[in-house]
């Protein structure tokens, strides 16, 4: 079984992202493995341990995204490749999925593609579904628990988190699956893998190598804007007893027409 | 000169930082209040490989260099001193001592299980009546055939009730002159009949750790457990301390950083007289000093680490780093408590714990007074280092990563 995780480097969760008056964005002082993908990487490493799966991590972008690959290798993924071509400088989700589909075809024997819930920087997840479509594979979102892989039958049973509750489904492999953060406890890098990662050679694939015929992106980013400043007032509700405080709070909320 | 950390060092640092902040920080105040060590810590540090970080792979370790050891200590003490104390005794004072002085057989017997984290290690030098004045110790080791019989009481022993292996110093020649010439080192295990251990409570700091006593009553120790030659114990103790002090110094750097980071955070949060307190110049002065102490202490530690990596004697530099970094950590913690005002006086916030913990650092592994004597003696030419029979091996990347068939666990 060959499992692929698709990831990218995103700003740290604590980073302050700022747009200057010229519209240039500062994404914080460092980029990290997309936090949602820590779960996908960990899940792939678990499959490696449990089923002897082979594991690969892929990304699309310039060398800043090597950080996401190296971190994945340090957690235990076996090999990494980065897709990069100047023609992809302003790629949209569709181009992302086309490039990834080409990379997966190039790898040849992939059974399962894992994604974290979304990319945190753009809060995007449509590339996940687009990739399924490009490949003609089943797509299952919101995996909460991977129940069983049957490599001989080529099937996967899993639980999904839906608004109504938990759904158990089974899908044919190969498949594209996105997962939730409750699925596992993300692994730290291990010292042994840290060393392997720092010595690993990362393959770089350009459009020609992937046989990619790219059309101009359909979506264009026009500008970035800072988030509006948050304003709010804090008011401490006074009262002698908890129920008096609750009364006063309800009164205030009704006056403000919030109740 | 290159101040950059390499990729492996950075990732190791980040990994330990994640571990300490995610798994230890959330509950540390509670364990500190209870004066107990969180039982999950040692097994988890073992599992992650932290307990063997700078021991060659062929001895069960992770094969990282001595600078990484310092980075690990800084990250651990950033969260709590007790985590770094584990490394100081298990790695600095014991494992590195075996690595430096042990025979190949002893390395297999003690170092391998310690580096793998299957056995925890401690260091027993201090006695109720002998701290700075090591030669005043009264513990004895009497030869009896192929064994030694050990008697005595060791006090203030970190991991006293947790460790399996104790590096114990005792007098084989109580009449020797000078007195330190009659000391010998032994690896005593907690299963040996006659070994009793107990934790102390009511300590000012390192309350979430184990500090206790180890009592030896006619403990029969095989001669194969003697580390080094007979009467070589003082030199061994001092070279172990060169490594222990290095970890204490590196940890103190983490403690200064803790003071600095928590102070910066609070300086933005708290307002007085209509502005956040960070805008008051006297608060800025405290922050500026913390920054100065952090950077300067860290440079001294890195210099000592570099000397260890290249295999040069570093007693002088390590002592200076330890003295300076721990003194600065006390000053930083005092300032942090002051900056927090009344909230710094409460265990609702971490800075009072930093202050209580910092005070230990200027006492153990050579009090600040002892380090001043050492520094003055070097400067005045009263003291110089002579080569040792066994020096701490320099870092050698290829050799340290060599695989070997280890004795099965
Ligand atoms: C939390 C903690 C953990 C410890 N862990 C260990 C451990 O794992 N293993 C271990 O062996 N020990 C350990 N120790 C013991 C520690 O190393 C000793 O406490 C230390 O060496 C000082 O010895 P002492 O307490 O006997 O003080 P003393 O030596 O009695 O000193 C008392 C005071 O006199 C000063 N003084 C002493 N001699 C001189 C001098 N010549 N000139 C000027 N001033 C002097 C000292 O600086 C100090 O201020 C630990 C201590 C603590 C607090």
XYZ file of C-alpha atoms and ligand atoms in Angstrom:
721
model
C 0.000 0.000 0.000
C 1.248 3.465 -0.890
C -0.098 6.430 1.092
C 0.467 10.029 0.001
C -0.009 13.086 2.180
C -0.457 16.401 0.407
C 0.586 19.415 2.399
C 2.101 22.886 2.345
C 3.873 25.254 4.695
C 1.556 27.786 6.308
C 2.065 30.579 8.837
C 2.387 29.460 12.425
C -0.922 29.468 14.294
C 0.359 32.257 16.542
C 1.718 34.389 13.709
C 0.394 37.890 13.188
C -0.291 38.225 9.485
C -0.098 41.827 8.273
C -0.713 43.602 5.011
C 1.297 46.776 4.502
C -0.051 49.820 2.654
C 1.533 48.554 -0.590
C -0.475 45.358 -0.224
C 2.540 43.184 0.633
C 1.710 40.422 3.079
C 3.995 39.368 5.952
C 3.060 35.857 6.968
C 4.821 35.958 10.349
C 8.463 35.057 10.992
C 8.290 31.426 10.022
C 6.309 28.917 8.086
C 5.363 25.564 9.569
C 3.796 22.323 8.427
C 0.102 23.181 7.892
C -1.222 22.368 11.388
C -4.114 20.233 10.091
C -1.650 18.099 8.198
C 0.171 17.038 11.361
C -2.771 14.674 11.784
C -2.602 13.456 8.192
C 1.138 12.854 8.462
C 0.693 11.028 11.755
C -2.093 8.892 10.295
C 0.132 7.953 7.355
C 2.956 7.012 9.730
C 0.500 4.869 11.694
C -0.465 3.087 8.446
C 3.208 2.589 7.754
C 3.633 0.939 11.146
C 0.406 -1.053 11.109
C 0.239 -2.196 7.489
C 3.756 -1.634 6.227
C 2.468 1.087 3.933
C 4.934 3.114 1.906
C 4.561 6.838 2.522
C 5.215 9.935 0.454
C 4.601 13.598 1.161
C 3.954 16.083 -1.640
C 3.684 19.823 -1.811
C 3.397 22.515 -4.443
C 5.380 25.707 -4.073
C 8.801 27.272 -3.806
C 11.555 26.214 -1.404
C 9.731 27.839 1.541
C 7.515 24.761 1.471
C 10.432 22.408 2.076
C 9.804 23.086 5.757
C 6.502 21.188 5.554
C 8.211 18.310 3.765
C 11.167 18.140 6.146
C 8.893 18.191 9.169
C 6.822 15.371 7.657
C 9.978 13.351 7.073
C 11.099 14.069 10.639
C 7.799 12.672 11.900
C 8.397 9.530 9.858
C 7.223 9.846 6.231
C 9.629 7.994 3.941
C 10.026 10.252 0.905
C 9.191 13.752 -0.235
C 8.726 15.615 -3.484
C 7.941 19.216 -4.284
C 6.199 20.402 -7.413
C 7.473 23.719 -8.636
C 7.318 25.614 -11.864
C 7.241 29.361 -12.499
C 3.993 28.760 -14.366
C 2.459 27.773 -11.030
C 3.425 31.029 -9.292
C -0.198 32.183 -9.060
C -1.871 28.789 -9.042
C -5.470 28.378 -7.976
C -7.133 25.313 -6.470
C -7.867 23.806 -9.855
C -4.245 24.039 -10.972
C -3.200 22.661 -7.611
C -5.367 19.610 -8.162
C -4.154 19.173 -11.752
C -0.531 19.291 -10.643
C -1.150 16.906 -7.757
C -3.073 14.493 -9.970
C -0.118 14.474 -12.345
C 2.297 13.830 -9.475
C 0.159 10.976 -8.206
C 0.051 9.438 -11.641
C 3.795 9.786 -11.819
C 4.148 7.902 -8.536
C 1.982 5.253 -10.170
C 0.926 2.944 -7.392
C -0.819 5.252 -4.918
C -3.731 3.719 -2.971
C -4.670 6.491 -0.603
C -4.231 10.265 -0.549
C -4.621 11.952 2.829
C -5.313 15.610 3.530
C -5.802 17.517 6.760
C -9.110 19.333 6.977
C -7.900 22.405 5.052
C -4.965 24.718 4.440
C -5.031 27.148 7.346
C -3.680 30.168 5.468
C -6.409 30.300 2.836
C -8.950 28.139 4.691
C -9.263 26.276 1.405
C -10.327 22.677 0.928
C -11.789 22.600 -2.577
C -8.503 21.310 -4.011
C -9.191 18.079 -2.117
C -12.429 17.390 -3.968
C -10.990 18.623 -7.225
C -8.140 16.152 -6.911
C -10.610 13.293 -6.475
C -12.361 14.412 -9.613
C -9.110 14.753 -11.591
C -8.131 11.233 -10.637
C -11.619 9.776 -10.872
C -11.292 8.394 -7.336
C -13.729 8.369 -4.445
C -13.438 11.299 -2.077
C -14.405 10.999 1.565
C -14.259 14.061 3.798
C -14.187 14.483 7.579
C -12.641 11.154 8.567
C -12.733 10.787 12.342
C -11.409 7.274 12.638
C -9.802 4.877 10.226
C -11.379 1.538 11.089
C -9.820 -0.895 8.691
C -7.817 -1.195 5.527
C -8.265 -4.367 3.523
C -5.416 -4.340 1.034
C -6.509 -7.549 -0.750
C -10.101 -6.450 -1.236
C -8.827 -2.915 -1.845
C -11.262 -1.289 0.568
C -11.188 1.168 3.425
C -13.690 1.420 6.275
C -13.857 4.613 8.256
C -15.957 6.830 10.468
C -16.894 10.344 9.387
C -17.900 13.217 11.570
C -21.111 14.799 10.335
C -23.218 17.508 11.887
C -25.866 14.897 12.683
C -23.463 12.417 14.212
C -20.986 9.776 13.191
C -21.333 7.879 9.944
C -19.522 4.666 9.102
C -18.681 4.242 5.435
C -16.659 1.961 3.303
C -14.931 2.959 0.086
C -13.032 1.361 -2.668
C -9.345 2.205 -2.979
C -7.688 4.192 -4.401
C -9.358 7.084 -2.638
C -8.823 10.648 -1.498
C -9.609 11.216 2.165
C -9.542 14.320 4.327
C -9.456 13.975 8.075
C -10.329 15.726 11.302
C -8.070 16.631 14.181
C -9.722 14.172 16.570
C -8.334 11.256 14.583
C -5.037 10.928 16.451
C -2.491 12.575 18.711
C 0.016 14.147 16.305
C 3.480 12.670 16.616
C 6.560 14.698 17.377
C 9.536 14.199 15.113
C 11.843 11.516 16.478
C 15.576 12.128 16.787
C 16.356 9.357 14.299
C 13.956 10.770 11.729
C 15.150 14.326 12.351
C 18.531 13.135 11.188
C 17.118 11.300 8.179
C 15.072 14.371 7.238
C 18.056 16.690 7.348
C 19.914 14.385 4.983
C 16.995 13.558 2.696
C 17.060 14.606 -0.925
C 13.791 16.195 -1.976
C 12.803 15.618 -5.600
C 11.616 18.681 -7.462
C 9.180 18.141 -10.303
C 8.373 20.869 -12.821
C 5.514 21.067 -15.285
C 7.486 19.350 -18.033
C 8.476 16.505 -15.759
C 4.826 15.983 -14.841
C 3.631 16.418 -18.410
C 1.387 19.225 -17.258
C -0.365 21.402 -19.786
C -1.322 24.425 -17.723
C -3.948 26.938 -18.614
C -3.951 30.323 -16.910
C -5.543 30.148 -13.463
C -9.272 30.773 -13.398
C -9.082 32.494 -10.036
C -6.927 35.510 -9.448
C -6.099 37.097 -6.095
C -6.647 40.825 -6.511
C -5.551 42.103 -3.140
C -5.132 41.250 0.506
C -6.701 43.374 3.230
C -6.041 43.517 6.927
C -8.773 42.168 9.159
C -10.916 44.905 10.661
C -9.758 45.886 14.163
C -11.776 44.110 16.772
C -13.623 46.445 19.101
C -15.495 45.378 22.177
C -16.363 46.472 25.663
C -15.940 44.427 28.774
C -18.417 44.925 31.552
C -18.268 43.041 34.824
C -21.721 42.073 36.037
C -22.056 42.839 39.730
C -24.325 40.976 42.128
C -24.336 39.445 45.590
C -25.258 35.915 44.588
C -24.751 33.916 41.409
C -28.454 34.063 40.683
C -28.530 37.846 41.164
C -25.642 38.073 38.677
C -27.506 35.833 36.245
C -30.630 38.000 36.627
C -28.625 41.131 35.887
C -26.998 39.479 32.884
C -30.340 38.380 31.436
C -31.671 41.887 31.968
C -28.731 43.393 30.066
C -29.029 40.926 27.215
C -32.740 41.697 26.885
C -32.087 45.420 26.912
C -29.540 44.933 24.152
C -32.201 42.897 22.300
C -29.893 39.883 22.195
C -32.449 37.666 23.906
C 32.849 31.875 13.609
C 29.411 30.397 13.046
C 26.542 31.079 15.418
C 23.923 29.280 13.336
C 22.331 26.086 14.564
C 22.137 23.347 11.994
C 18.859 21.836 10.876
C 19.125 18.827 13.182
C 19.824 20.980 16.210
C 16.910 23.268 15.381
C 14.494 20.397 14.946
C 15.613 18.657 18.124
C 15.151 21.938 19.974
C 11.683 22.388 18.494
C 10.696 18.820 19.321
C 11.670 19.169 22.980
C 9.967 22.558 23.134
C 6.737 21.013 21.814
C 6.951 18.143 24.267
C 7.546 20.372 27.284
C 4.961 22.964 26.400
C 2.226 20.543 25.352
C 2.667 17.738 27.846
C 4.252 19.290 30.915
C 3.380 22.981 31.069
C -0.400 22.551 31.446
C -0.145 20.694 34.772
C 3.230 21.716 36.181
C 1.850 24.255 38.692
C -0.359 21.532 40.155
C 2.522 19.052 40.576
C 4.652 21.800 42.080
C 1.915 22.522 44.628
C 1.624 18.830 45.476
C 5.413 18.522 45.799
C 5.364 15.439 43.634
C 6.894 14.452 40.354
C 4.454 13.751 37.527
C 4.993 9.985 37.057
C 4.515 10.260 33.298
C 7.610 12.411 32.779
C 10.495 9.960 33.008
C 8.896 7.221 30.862
C 7.879 9.811 28.286
C 11.341 11.393 28.132
C 12.744 7.889 27.764
C 10.330 7.026 24.963
C 11.164 10.210 23.077
C 14.886 9.486 23.317
C 15.662 12.611 25.353
C 17.426 10.548 28.038
C 20.071 9.475 25.514
C 20.286 12.600 23.380
C 24.065 13.032 23.231
C 25.213 9.451 23.679
C 26.483 7.627 20.562
C 24.006 5.362 18.818
C 26.186 2.346 19.516
C 25.593 2.895 23.238
C 21.833 3.193 22.864
C 21.700 6.973 22.491
C 20.607 9.358 19.767
C 24.074 10.490 18.677
C 23.485 14.252 18.830
C 26.253 16.659 19.816
C 26.896 18.491 23.080
C 25.350 21.719 21.781
C 22.078 19.902 21.249
C 22.284 18.790 24.871
C 22.379 22.468 25.874
C 19.453 23.315 23.605
C 17.442 20.482 25.133
C 18.215 21.740 28.653
C 17.202 25.268 27.725
C 13.864 24.084 26.361
C 13.173 21.845 29.338
C 13.916 24.507 31.933
C 11.908 27.044 29.953
C 8.951 25.024 31.219
C 10.215 23.729 34.557
C 13.531 23.320 36.330
C 12.668 19.796 37.454
C 12.737 18.583 33.834
C 16.252 19.889 33.348
C 17.375 18.459 36.696
C 16.554 15.031 35.266
C 19.004 15.624 32.419
C 21.625 17.089 34.761
C 21.838 13.986 36.912
C 20.827 11.241 34.503
C 22.927 12.521 31.603
C 25.412 15.153 32.779
C 26.541 13.714 36.084
C 26.070 10.003 35.525
C 25.810 8.833 31.902
C 28.484 11.173 30.598
C 30.706 10.089 33.478
C 30.344 6.439 32.457
C 30.917 7.437 28.844
C 34.136 9.192 29.854
C 35.504 6.856 32.533
C 33.737 3.504 32.176
C 35.296 0.412 30.627
C 33.654 -0.998 27.503
C 31.983 -3.615 29.672
C 30.647 -0.956 32.050
C 29.335 1.071 29.129
C 27.397 -1.970 27.966
C 26.183 -2.708 31.486
C 25.201 0.825 32.586
C 25.362 3.331 29.767
C 23.314 1.397 27.223
C 20.212 0.934 29.428
C 20.557 4.509 30.691
C 20.818 6.008 27.216
C 17.816 3.985 26.090
C 15.925 5.263 29.105
C 15.317 1.803 30.531
C 17.235 2.710 33.683
C 17.337 6.147 35.305
C 20.557 7.447 36.771
C 21.557 9.687 39.682
C 24.710 11.071 41.261
C 25.572 10.755 44.970
C 28.367 13.018 46.119
C 26.882 15.336 48.764
C 26.452 14.188 52.355
C 24.719 15.792 55.334
C 28.095 17.145 56.468
C 29.898 17.540 53.152
C 28.720 19.702 50.247
C 31.202 22.198 48.846
C 33.907 20.481 50.849
C 33.714 17.167 49.030
C 36.789 15.734 50.734
C 35.015 15.952 54.097
C 32.761 13.052 53.105
C 32.545 10.164 55.537
C 31.016 7.409 53.373
C 33.371 4.465 53.156
C 34.070 1.585 50.795
C 35.987 -1.359 52.232
C 37.407 -4.008 49.929
C 36.195 -7.523 50.660
C 37.439 -10.103 48.155
C 35.901 -9.298 44.791
C 33.483 -6.822 46.336
C 33.435 -3.562 48.198
C 31.268 -2.944 51.250
C 29.774 0.567 51.183
C 28.450 2.501 54.164
C 27.271 6.085 54.469
C 24.514 8.542 53.794
C 24.130 10.732 50.752
C 21.953 13.806 50.972
C 20.214 16.176 48.542
C 20.226 13.549 45.829
C 18.137 14.404 42.790
C 15.991 11.452 41.583
C 16.802 9.632 44.859
C 13.577 7.622 44.754
C 13.336 7.337 40.962
C 16.791 6.250 39.851
C 17.984 2.688 39.308
C 21.690 3.523 39.053
C 23.539 5.701 41.573
C 27.065 6.893 40.918
C 28.267 6.902 44.533
C 31.497 8.384 45.863
C 32.997 6.890 49.023
C 36.362 6.770 50.737
C 38.467 3.708 50.087
C 41.278 5.400 52.006
C 39.824 7.553 54.826
C 43.345 8.416 56.036
C 44.625 9.725 52.698
C 46.375 13.095 52.539
C 45.191 15.190 50.903
C 41.798 13.853 51.945
C 40.344 13.909 48.417
C 42.969 11.457 47.269
C 41.192 8.564 48.982
C 37.843 8.704 47.181
C 36.550 6.031 44.766
C 33.483 5.930 42.473
C 30.988 3.041 42.330
C 27.822 2.312 40.410
C 25.336 1.194 43.019
C 21.941 -0.089 41.908
C 18.671 0.359 43.744
C 18.142 -3.417 43.980
C 21.288 -3.979 46.052
C 20.462 -5.030 49.633
C 21.212 -2.243 52.115
C 20.190 0.651 49.827
C 17.377 2.833 51.224
C 16.070 5.976 49.536
C 13.558 8.615 50.532
C 12.394 11.955 49.125
C 12.632 15.231 51.024
C 9.686 17.595 51.192
C 9.315 21.220 52.211
C 11.914 22.416 49.691
C 11.886 26.009 48.482
C 12.029 24.977 44.837
C 12.206 22.067 42.379
C 9.081 20.872 44.140
C 7.778 18.969 41.143
C 10.944 16.884 41.183
C 12.475 14.262 43.406
C 15.263 15.258 45.797
C 16.091 12.942 48.665
C 18.604 10.865 50.518
C 20.276 7.570 49.793
C 21.452 5.483 52.726
C 23.964 2.691 52.312
C 24.144 0.019 55.017
C 26.776 -2.623 54.325
C 25.959 -2.570 50.636
C 27.946 -5.243 48.795
C 29.087 -3.814 45.449
C 30.998 -6.017 42.978
C 34.403 -4.652 41.967
C 33.141 -4.673 38.364
C 30.935 -1.735 39.423
C 33.921 0.395 40.390
C 34.197 3.270 37.905
C 37.816 4.204 37.299
C 40.697 3.165 39.490
C 40.703 2.992 43.236
C 41.276 6.485 44.733
C 40.511 8.133 41.375
C 37.021 9.161 42.522
C 37.670 12.842 43.140
C 38.876 13.411 39.576
C 35.910 11.467 38.276
C 33.479 13.475 40.396
C 34.976 16.744 39.193
C 34.815 15.767 35.534
C 31.205 14.590 35.956
C 30.497 17.987 37.440
C 32.024 19.683 34.378
C 29.162 18.075 32.477
C 26.488 18.541 35.114
C 27.323 22.225 35.389
C 27.032 22.605 31.669
C 23.450 21.322 31.764
C 22.641 23.548 34.766
C 24.027 26.575 32.930
C 22.072 25.756 29.780
C 18.939 25.227 31.858
C 19.412 28.558 33.618
C 19.425 30.181 30.182
C 15.992 28.644 29.664
C 14.862 29.973 33.018
C 15.978 33.488 32.075
C 14.066 33.104 28.831
C 10.997 32.021 30.772
C 11.240 35.178 32.907
C 11.743 37.317 29.831
C 8.914 35.824 27.791
C 6.394 35.859 30.628
C 7.419 39.408 31.545
C 7.035 40.682 27.989
C 3.601 39.098 27.834
C 2.479 40.652 31.097
C 3.986 44.041 30.241
C 1.580 44.174 27.301
C -1.419 42.919 29.259
C -1.279 45.012 32.414
C -2.068 48.721 32.365
C -1.421 51.378 34.977
C -1.883 55.128 34.698
C -3.580 54.689 31.371
C -0.813 52.842 29.527
C 0.408 49.254 29.374
C 3.200 48.844 31.906
C 5.695 48.061 29.118
C 5.580 51.791 28.343
C 7.056 52.696 31.730
C 10.800 53.127 31.484
C 11.541 51.322 34.736
C 9.681 48.276 33.430
C 11.596 48.565 30.165
C 14.824 48.485 32.117
C 13.882 45.149 33.650
C 13.060 43.736 30.236
C 16.302 45.093 28.790
C 18.350 43.451 31.527
C 16.593 40.127 31.064
C 17.417 40.282 27.370
C 21.039 41.079 28.158
C 21.313 38.250 30.684
C 19.686 35.790 28.333
C 21.941 36.512 25.377
C 25.178 36.771 27.331
C 24.563 33.647 29.420
C 23.638 31.729 26.302
C 26.854 32.708 24.557
C 28.923 31.418 27.477
C 27.033 28.115 27.404
C 27.473 27.743 23.663
C 31.191 28.413 23.986
C 31.496 25.660 26.602
C 29.464 23.356 24.357
C 31.688 24.074 21.416
C 34.753 23.211 23.519
C 33.125 19.916 24.451
C 32.306 19.207 20.811
C 35.912 19.689 19.741
C 37.233 17.766 22.728
C 38.986 20.565 24.598
C 39.083 20.811 28.353
C 36.404 23.268 29.498
C 36.358 23.214 33.307
C 37.070 26.931 33.452
C 34.591 27.983 30.770
C 31.859 25.685 32.077
C 32.272 27.013 35.620
C 32.039 30.581 34.330
C 28.917 29.785 32.299
C 27.290 28.045 35.265
C 28.089 30.813 37.721
C 26.976 33.580 35.389
C 23.850 31.916 33.981
C 22.464 30.809 37.350
C 23.213 34.174 39.002
C 21.444 35.904 36.113
C 18.497 33.534 36.403
C 17.981 34.567 40.042
C 18.140 38.234 39.064
C 15.767 37.688 36.152
C 13.282 35.831 38.334
C 13.399 38.538 41.009
C 12.692 41.165 38.373
C 9.924 39.087 36.825
C 8.164 38.760 40.183
C 8.508 42.511 40.681
C 7.150 43.238 37.229
C 4.075 41.117 37.970
C 3.371 43.030 41.182
C 1.028 41.222 43.554
C 0.258 38.627 40.879
C 3.933 37.713 40.887
C 3.529 36.954 44.551
C 0.898 34.319 43.831
C 1.183 30.831 42.404
C -1.603 31.699 39.972
C 1.242 32.931 37.763
C 4.459 31.021 37.037
C 7.048 33.644 37.962
C 7.141 32.902 41.706
C 7.977 29.291 40.792
C 10.806 30.562 38.587
C 12.221 32.470 41.531
C 12.015 29.500 43.909
C 13.576 27.234 41.305
C 16.293 29.707 40.334
C 17.584 29.772 43.883
C 18.560 26.096 43.643
C 20.781 26.754 40.643
C 23.129 29.008 42.596
C 23.541 26.274 45.251
C 23.917 22.917 43.511
C 26.826 21.933 41.258
C 29.104 24.411 42.954
C 27.626 27.357 44.827
C 28.149 30.771 43.269
C 30.794 31.382 45.925
C 32.731 28.277 44.901
C 32.636 29.364 41.246
C 34.024 32.754 42.194
C 36.931 31.033 43.911
C 37.500 28.863 40.852
C 37.458 31.833 38.472
C 39.784 33.870 40.648
C 42.163 30.938 41.031
C 42.388 30.501 37.260
C 42.900 34.219 36.699
C 45.522 34.478 39.420
C 47.367 31.440 38.168
C 46.715 29.398 41.331
C 44.878 26.780 39.379
C 45.465 24.999 36.112
C 44.008 21.868 34.574
C 46.145 18.795 34.096
C 45.260 16.198 31.479
C 43.014 13.423 32.758
C 43.552 9.693 32.295
C 40.202 9.643 30.439
C 38.946 12.758 28.691
C 35.357 13.332 27.594
C 35.250 12.089 23.983
C 34.926 14.866 21.416
C 31.838 14.807 19.226
C 32.461 12.710 16.147
C 29.448 12.597 13.912
C 30.344 9.487 11.929
C 31.447 7.452 14.905
C 28.490 8.546 17.000
C 25.997 7.440 14.387
C 27.567 4.044 13.802
C 25.079 1.283 14.404
C 26.013 -1.697 16.567
C 24.355 -4.815 17.860
C 23.220 -3.795 21.273
C 22.689 -6.290 24.035
C 18.953 -7.036 23.972
C 16.943 -5.217 26.642
C 17.765 20.899 44.791
C 19.116 20.322 45.042
C 19.514 19.198 44.342
C 20.753 18.629 44.579
N 21.101 17.493 43.909
C 22.278 16.874 44.218
C 22.620 15.625 43.600
O 21.884 15.095 42.768
N 23.780 15.026 43.958
C 24.622 15.570 44.881
O 25.648 14.976 45.163
N 24.335 16.762 45.475
C 23.177 17.424 45.162
N 22.863 18.611 45.775
C 23.759 19.144 46.787
C 24.545 20.376 46.343
O 25.478 20.027 45.380
C 25.159 21.003 47.589
O 24.097 21.528 48.331
C 26.178 22.056 47.273
O 27.331 21.485 46.774
C 26.518 22.933 48.468
O 26.836 22.185 49.589
P 26.144 22.449 51.004
O 24.716 22.537 50.785
O 26.655 21.437 51.924
O 26.653 23.884 51.428
P 28.022 24.198 52.173
O 29.141 23.606 51.427
O 27.873 23.845 53.596
O 28.075 25.782 52.026
C 27.373 26.685 52.882
C 27.665 28.102 52.430
O 29.039 28.379 52.568
C 29.600 28.783 51.343
N 30.965 28.292 51.248
C 31.379 27.010 51.386
N 32.701 26.950 51.231
C 33.144 28.218 50.993
C 34.391 28.791 50.729
N 35.498 28.046 50.659
N 34.461 30.133 50.535
C 33.335 30.874 50.561
N 32.127 30.388 50.794
C 32.017 29.065 50.999
C 28.691 28.191 50.309
O 28.775 28.884 49.097
C 27.346 28.330 50.964
O 26.872 29.630 50.782
C 21.631 19.216 45.524
C 21.236 20.368 46.202
C 19.998 20.913 45.972
C 19.589 22.137 46.735
